[in-house]
JSON list of C-alpha atoms and ligand atoms in Angstrom, two decimals:
[
{"chain": "M", "resi": 1, "resn": "MET", "atom": "CA", "xyz": [38.83, 0.42, -27.78]},
{"chain": "M", "resi": 2, "resn": "GLN", "atom": "CA", "xyz": [36.43, 0.58, -24.86]},
{"chain": "M", "resi": 3, "resn": "LYS", "atom": "CA", "xyz": [33.08, 1.22, -25.34]},
{"chain": "M", "resi": 4, "resn": "LYS", "atom": "CA", "xyz": [31.00, 3.58, -23.22]},
{"chain": "M", "resi": 5, "resn": "GLY", "atom": "CA", "xyz": [28.19, 1.13, -23.55]},
{"chain": "M", "resi": 6, "resn": "TYR", "atom": "CA", "xyz": [27.20, 1.08, -19.97]},
{"chain": "M", "resi": 7, "resn": "ASP", "atom": "CA", "xyz": [26.45, 4.53, -20.49]},
{"chain": "M", "resi": 8, "resn": "ASP", "atom": "CA", "xyz": [23.72, 4.13, -22.35]},
{"chain": "M", "resi": 9, "resn": "PRO", "atom": "CA", "xyz": [20.59, 4.80, -20.34]},
{"chain": "M", "resi": 10, "resn": "LEU", "atom": "CA", "xyz": [18.84, 1.83, -22.69]},
{"chain": "M", "resi": 11, "resn": "THR", "atom": "CA", "xyz": [22.08, -0.74, -22.21]},
{"chain": "M", "resi": 12, "resn": "ARG", "atom": "CA", "xyz": [21.97, 0.33, -18.40]},
{"chain": "M", "resi": 13, "resn": "LEU", "atom": "CA", "xyz": [18.35, -0.98, -18.19]},
{"chain": "M", "resi": 14, "resn": "SER", "atom": "CA", "xyz": [18.68, -3.75, -20.33]},
{"chain": "M", "resi": 15, "resn": "GLY", "atom": "CA", "xyz": [21.75, -4.84, -18.25]},
{"chain": "M", "resi": 16, "resn": "LYS", "atom": "CA", "xyz": [19.90, -4.53, -14.83]},
{"chain": "M", "resi": 17, "resn": "CYS", "atom": "CA", "xyz": [17.07, -6.25, -16.44]},
{"chain": "M", "resi": 18, "resn": "ARG", "atom": "CA", "xyz": [18.70, -9.16, -17.84]},
{"chain": "M", "resi": 19, "resn": "GLN", "atom": "CA", "xyz": [20.68, -9.35, -14.75]},
{"chain": "M", "resi": 20, "resn": "TYR", "atom": "CA", "xyz": [17.07, -10.01, -12.77]},
{"chain": "M", "resi": 21, "resn": "LYS", "atom": "CA", "xyz": [15.61, -11.78, -15.22]},
{"chain": "M", "resi": 22, "resn": "LEU", "atom": "CA", "xyz": [13.01, -9.53, -15.76]},
{"chain": "M", "resi": 23, "resn": "ARG", "atom": "CA", "xyz": [11.85, -8.77, -19.27]},
{"chain": "M", "resi": 24, "resn": "VAL", "atom": "CA", "xyz": [12.71, -5.34, -20.73]},
{"chain": "M", "resi": 25, "resn": "THR", "atom": "CA", "xyz": [8.92, -4.23, -22.00]},
{"chain": "M", "resi": 26, "resn": "PRO", "atom": "CA", "xyz": [8.25, -1.20, -23.96]},
{"chain": "M", "resi": 27, "resn": "GLN", "atom": "CA", "xyz": [6.39, 0.05, -20.46]},
{"chain": "M", "resi": 28, "resn": "ARG", "atom": "CA", "xyz": [9.47, -0.62, -18.59]},
{"chain": "M", "resi": 29, "resn": "ILE", "atom": "CA", "xyz": [11.57, 1.33, -21.58]},
{"chain": "M", "resi": 30, "resn": "ALA", "atom": "CA", "xyz": [8.90, 4.27, -21.67]},
{"chain": "M", "resi": 31, "resn": "ILE", "atom": "CA", "xyz": [9.08, 4.57, -17.79]},
{"chain": "M", "resi": 32, "resn": "TYR", "atom": "CA", "xyz": [12.50, 4.74, -17.59]},
{"chain": "M", "resi": 33, "resn": "ARG", "atom": "CA", "xyz": [12.63, 7.35, -20.32]},
{"chain": "M", "resi": 34, "resn": "GLU", "atom": "CA", "xyz": [10.71, 9.29, -18.13]},
{"chain": "M", "resi": 35, "resn": "LEU", "atom": "CA", "xyz": [12.53, 9.10, -15.66]},
{"chain": "M", "resi": 36, "resn": "LEU", "atom": "CA", "xyz": [15.49, 10.08, -17.44]},
{"chain": "M", "resi": 37, "resn": "LYS", "atom": "CA", "xyz": [13.67, 12.92, -18.78]},
{"chain": "M", "resi": 38, "resn": "SER", "atom": "CA", "xyz": [12.76, 14.81, -15.70]},
{"chain": "M", "resi": 39, "resn": "LYS", "atom": "CA", "xyz": [15.49, 16.43, -13.90]},
{"chain": "M", "resi": 40, "resn": "LEU", "atom": "CA", "xyz": [13.18, 16.74, -10.89]},
{"chain": "M", "resi": 41, "resn": "HIS", "atom": "CA", "xyz": [13.48, 14.00, -9.08]},
{"chain": "M", "resi": 42, "resn": "PRO", "atom": "CA", "xyz": [9.86, 13.05, -10.14]},
{"chain": "M", "resi": 43, "resn": "SER", "atom": "CA", "xyz": [7.36, 10.72, -7.68]},
{"chain": "M", "resi": 44, "resn": "ALA", "atom": "CA", "xyz": [5.54, 8.46, -9.43]},
{"chain": "M", "resi": 45, "resn": "GLU", "atom": "CA", "xyz": [2.33, 10.48, -10.05]},
{"chain": "M", "resi": 46, "resn": "MET", "atom": "CA", "xyz": [4.71, 12.94, -11.89]},
{"chain": "M", "resi": 47, "resn": "ILE", "atom": "CA", "xyz": [5.67, 9.75, -14.40]},
{"chain": "M", "resi": 48, "resn": "TYR", "atom": "CA", "xyz": [2.57, 8.42, -14.26]},
{"chain": "M", "resi": 49, "resn": "ARG", "atom": "CA", "xyz": [1.07, 11.66, -15.99]},
{"chain": "M", "resi": 50, "resn": "GLY", "atom": "CA", "xyz": [3.91, 11.82, -18.74]},
{"chain": "M", "resi": 51, "resn": "ILE", "atom": "CA", "xyz": [3.66, 7.88, -19.56]},
{"chain": "M", "resi": 52, "resn": "ARG", "atom": "CA", "xyz": [0.01, 7.84, -19.72]},
{"chain": "M", "resi": 53, "resn": "LYS", "atom": "CA", "xyz": [0.02, 9.62, -23.24]},
{"chain": "M", "resi": 54, "resn": "LEU", "atom": "CA", "xyz": [2.12, 7.18, -24.46]},
{"chain": "M", "resi": 55, "resn": "PHE", "atom": "CA", "xyz": [0.67, 4.22, -22.56]},
{"chain": "M", "resi": 56, "resn": "PRO", "atom": "CA", "xyz": [-3.20, 5.38, -22.30]},
{"chain": "M", "resi": 57, "resn": "ASN", "atom": "CA", "xyz": [-4.58, 1.87, -20.67]},
{"chain": "M", "resi": 58, "resn": "ILE", "atom": "CA", "xyz": [-1.57, 1.97, -18.39]},
{"chain": "M", "resi": 59, "resn": "SER", "atom": "CA", "xyz": [-2.42, 1.93, -14.34]},
{"chain": "M", "resi": 60, "resn": "PHE", "atom": "CA", "xyz": [-0.84, 3.94, -11.97]},
{"chain": "M", "resi": 61, "resn": "ASP", "atom": "CA", "xyz": [-0.26, 0.80, -9.80]},
{"chain": "M", "resi": 62, "resn": "THR", "atom": "CA", "xyz": [2.16, -0.98, -12.70]},
{"chain": "M", "resi": 63, "resn": "VAL", "atom": "CA", "xyz": [3.67, 2.64, -13.03]},
{"chain": "M", "resi": 64, "resn": "ASN", "atom": "CA", "xyz": [4.05, 2.52, -9.13]},
{"chain": "M", "resi": 65, "resn": "ARG", "atom": "CA", "xyz": [5.52, -0.92, -8.98]},
{"chain": "M", "resi": 66, "resn": "THR", "atom": "CA", "xyz": [7.61, -0.86, -11.83]},
{"chain": "M", "resi": 67, "resn": "LEU", "atom": "CA", "xyz": [9.50, 2.33, -10.01]},
{"chain": "M", "resi": 68, "resn": "LEU", "atom": "CA", "xyz": [9.69, -0.06, -6.76]},
{"chain": "M", "resi": 69, "resn": "THR", "atom": "CA", "xyz": [11.16, -2.92, -8.88]},
{"chain": "M", "resi": 70, "resn": "PHE", "atom": "CA", "xyz": [13.97, -0.21, -10.70]},
{"chain": "M", "resi": 71, "resn": "ALA", "atom": "CA", "xyz": [14.79, 0.90, -7.31]},
{"chain": "M", "resi": 72, "resn": "GLU", "atom": "CA", "xyz": [15.17, -2.92, -5.88]},
{"chain": "M", "resi": 73, "resn": "ILE", "atom": "CA", "xyz": [17.41, -3.75, -8.89]},
{"chain": "M", "resi": 74, "resn": "GLY", "atom": "CA", "xyz": [19.60, -0.61, -8.46]},
{"chain": "M", "resi": 75, "resn": "LEU", "atom": "CA", "xyz": [18.82, 1.23, -11.28]},
{"chain": "M", "resi": 76, "resn": "VAL", "atom": "CA", "xyz": [17.11, 4.58, -10.16]},
{"chain": "M", "resi": 77, "resn": "ASP", "atom": "CA", "xyz": [17.72, 5.59, -6.51]},
{"chain": "M", "resi": 78, "resn": "VAL", "atom": "CA", "xyz": [15.37, 6.51, -4.09]},
{"chain": "M", "resi": 79, "resn": "VAL", "atom": "CA", "xyz": [15.68, 9.95, -2.59]},
{"chain": "M", "resi": 80, "resn": "GLU", "atom": "CA", "xyz": [16.07, 9.45, 1.09]},
{"chain": "M", "resi": 81, "resn": "GLY", "atom": "CA", "xyz": [14.09, 12.17, 3.58]},
{"chain": "M", "resi": 82, "resn": "TYR", "atom": "CA", "xyz": [11.38, 13.27, 1.99]},
{"chain": "M", "resi": 83, "resn": "GLY", "atom": "CA", "xyz": [8.42, 10.85, 2.87]},
{"chain": "M", "resi": 84, "resn": "SER", "atom": "CA", "xyz": [5.51, 10.55, 0.55]},
{"chain": "M", "resi": 85, "resn": "PRO", "atom": "CA", "xyz": [5.67, 9.66, -1.74]},
{"chain": "M", "resi": 86, "resn": "ARG", "atom": "CA", "xyz": [8.74, 9.05, -2.69]},
{"chain": "M", "resi": 87, "resn": "ARG", "atom": "CA", "xyz": [11.07, 10.82, -5.56]},
{"chain": "M", "resi": 88, "resn": "TYR", "atom": "CA", "xyz": [12.62, 8.56, -8.10]},
{"chain": "M", "resi": 89, "resn": "ASP", "atom": "CA", "xyz": [16.29, 9.85, -9.23]},
{"chain": "M", "resi": 90, "resn": "PRO", "atom": "CA", "xyz": [17.67, 7.91, -12.29]},
{"chain": "M", "resi": 91, "resn": "ASN", "atom": "CA", "xyz": [21.66, 9.40, -11.37]},
{"chain": "M", "resi": 92, "resn": "VAL", "atom": "CA", "xyz": [22.68, 6.38, -9.62]},
{"chain": "M", "resi": 93, "resn": "LYS", "atom": "CA", "xyz": [26.27, 8.33, -9.57]},
{"chain": "M", "resi": 94, "resn": "PRO", "atom": "CA", "xyz": [27.45, 9.70, -6.50]},
{"chain": "M", "resi": 95, "resn": "HIS", "atom": "CA", "xyz": [26.23, 13.31, -6.71]},
{"chain": "M", "resi": 96, "resn": "HIS", "atom": "CA", "xyz": [24.26, 15.74, -3.86]},
{"chain": "M", "resi": 97, "resn": "HIS", "atom": "CA", "xyz": [21.02, 17.72, -4.10]},
{"chain": "M", "resi": 98, "resn": "MET", "atom": "CA", "xyz": [19.68, 20.72, -3.57]},
{"chain": "M", "resi": 99, "resn": "CYS", "atom": "CA", "xyz": [16.48, 20.94, -2.25]},
{"chain": "M", "resi": 100, "resn": "CYS", "atom": "CA", "xyz": [13.29, 23.72, -2.47]},
{"chain": "M", "resi": 101, "resn": "ILE", "atom": "CA", "xyz": [11.38, 23.44, 1.05]},
{"chain": "M", "resi": 102, "resn": "ARG", "atom": "CA", "xyz": [8.47, 25.25, -0.45]},
{"chain": "M", "resi": 103, "resn": "CYS", "atom": "CA", "xyz": [8.21, 23.36, -4.07]},
{"chain": "M", "resi": 104, "resn": "SER", "atom": "CA", "xyz": [10.01, 20.59, -3.43]},
{"chain": "M", "resi": 105, "resn": "THR", "atom": "CA", "xyz": [12.42, 20.96, -6.45]},
{"chain": "M", "resi": 106, "resn": "ILE", "atom": "CA", "xyz": [15.32, 18.93, -6.32]},
{"chain": "M", "resi": 107, "resn": "ILE", "atom": "CA", "xyz": [17.97, 19.96, -7.52]},
{"chain": "M", "resi": 108, "resn": "ASP", "atom": "CA", "xyz": [21.59, 17.44, -8.67]},
{"chain": "M", "resi": 109, "resn": "PHE", "atom": "CA", "xyz": [25.08, 19.51, -8.11]},
{"chain": "M", "resi": 110, "resn": "ASN", "atom": "CA", "xyz": [28.77, 17.61, -7.73]},
{"chain": "M", "resi": 111, "resn": "SER", "atom": "CA", "xyz": [30.99, 18.68, -5.61]},
{"chain": "M", "resi": 112, "resn": "ASP", "atom": "CA", "xyz": [34.62, 16.95, -5.47]},
{"chain": "M", "resi": 113, "resn": "ASP", "atom": "CA", "xyz": [34.91, 18.66, -1.82]},
{"chain": "M", "resi": 114, "resn": "TYR", "atom": "CA", "xyz": [31.64, 16.97, -0.69]},
{"chain": "M", "resi": 115, "resn": "ASP", "atom": "CA", "xyz": [32.30, 13.71, -2.00]},
{"chain": "M", "resi": 116, "resn": "ASN", "atom": "CA", "xyz": [35.36, 13.43, 0.08]},
{"chain": "M", "resi": 117, "resn": "LEU", "atom": "CA", "xyz": [34.32, 15.06, 3.50]},
{"chain": "M", "resi": 118, "resn": "ASP", "atom": "CA", "xyz": [35.97, 13.69, 6.73]},
{"chain": "M", "resi": 119, "resn": "LEU", "atom": "CA", "xyz": [33.67, 12.00, 8.33]},
{"chain": "M", "resi": 120, "resn": "PRO", "atom": "CA", "xyz": [32.87, 12.64, 11.90]},
{"chain": "M", "resi": 121, "resn": "LEU", "atom": "CA", "xyz": [34.09, 10.81, 14.85]},
{"chain": "M", "resi": 122, "resn": "GLU", "atom": "CA", "xyz": [30.61, 9.76, 16.27]},
{"chain": "M", "resi": 123, "resn": "ILE", "atom": "CA", "xyz": [30.48, 7.46, 13.25]},
{"chain": "M", "resi": 124, "resn": "PRO", "atom": "CA", "xyz": [30.95, 4.25, 15.21]},
{"chain": "M", "resi": 125, "resn": "GLU", "atom": "CA", "xyz": [34.14, 1.42, 14.58]},
{"chain": "M", "resi": 126, "resn": "GLY", "atom": "CA", "xyz": [32.98, -0.78, 11.90]},
{"chain": "M", "resi": 127, "resn": "PHE", "atom": "CA", "xyz": [30.69, 0.76, 10.04]},
{"chain": "M", "resi": 128, "resn": "VAL", "atom": "CA", "xyz": [31.35, 0.88, 6.16]},
{"chain": "M", "resi": 129, "resn": "VAL", "atom": "CA", "xyz": [30.93, 3.95, 4.38]},
{"chain": "M", "resi": 130, "resn": "LEU", "atom": "CA", "xyz": [29.73, 3.65, 0.54]},
{"chain": "M", "resi": 131, "resn": "GLY", "atom": "CA", "xyz": [28.98, 6.92, -0.12]},
{"chain": "M", "resi": 132, "resn": "ARG", "atom": "CA", "xyz": [27.76, 10.18, 1.41]},
{"chain": "M", "resi": 133, "resn": "ARG", "atom": "CA", "xyz": [25.16, 12.46, 0.05]},
{"chain": "M", "resi": 134, "resn": "VAL", "atom": "CA", "xyz": [25.23, 16.33, 1.11]},
{"chain": "M", "resi": 135, "resn": "VAL", "atom": "CA", "xyz": [21.58, 18.07, 1.18]},
{"chain": "M", "resi": 136, "resn": "LEU", "atom": "CA", "xyz": [21.12, 21.72, 0.80]},
{"chain": "M", "resi": 137, "resn": "LYS", "atom": "CA", "xyz": [17.88, 23.40, 1.96]},
{"chain": "M", "resi": 138, "resn": "GLY", "atom": "CA", "xyz": [16.73, 26.13, 1.01]},
{"chain": "M", "resi": 139, "resn": "ILE", "atom": "CA", "xyz": [14.31, 28.27, -1.52]},
{"chain": "M", "resi": 140, "resn": "CYS", "atom": "CA", "xyz": [14.38, 28.36, -5.18]},
{"chain": "M", "resi": 141, "resn": "ARG", "atom": "CA", "xyz": [15.09, 31.44, -6.94]},
{"chain": "M", "resi": 142, "resn": "LYS", "atom": "CA", "xyz": [11.28, 30.99, -8.02]},
{"chain": "M", "resi": 143, "resn": "CYS", "atom": "CA", "xyz": [9.88, 30.41, -4.49]},
{"chain": "M", "resi": 144, "resn": "SER", "atom": "CA", "xyz": [11.91, 33.48, -2.67]},
{"chain": "B", "resi": 1, "resn": "ZN", "atom": "ZN1", "xyz": [10.72, 26.22, -4.48]},
{"chain": "B", "resi": 2, "resn": "ZN", "atom": "ZN1", "xyz": [19.76, 13.63, -7.93]}
]
């Protein structure tokens, strides 16, 4: 029987940390949990605000560096195209984004059609496409 262990977030975290010889510290676990908890593709600042309740002495810099490390080892994605502050995405499976241009909310959605979009002819030969992400820009219900 196959265990679906890799889908368990904390198994993912400890697996990645082992692979890159990082220690699984309580802070790292808490930061990762906070990231998973939020469906809003949070910035470091948002994570920091949540994490301070658990670790009152943690610095913003630690949170920021931990998130950058997570991104480096492929545990989380950085959402492209939002400039600063960086937004993080714990969902590293293929998916697409809806984003509100007023409140900057980013919402995940799945679409088999978008996953399999035909590539435009302008894609230069030799460019290996590893993934597709469609971003729908608009105004969310709250803002409209
Ligand atoms: Zn909005
Ligand atoms: Zn996402």
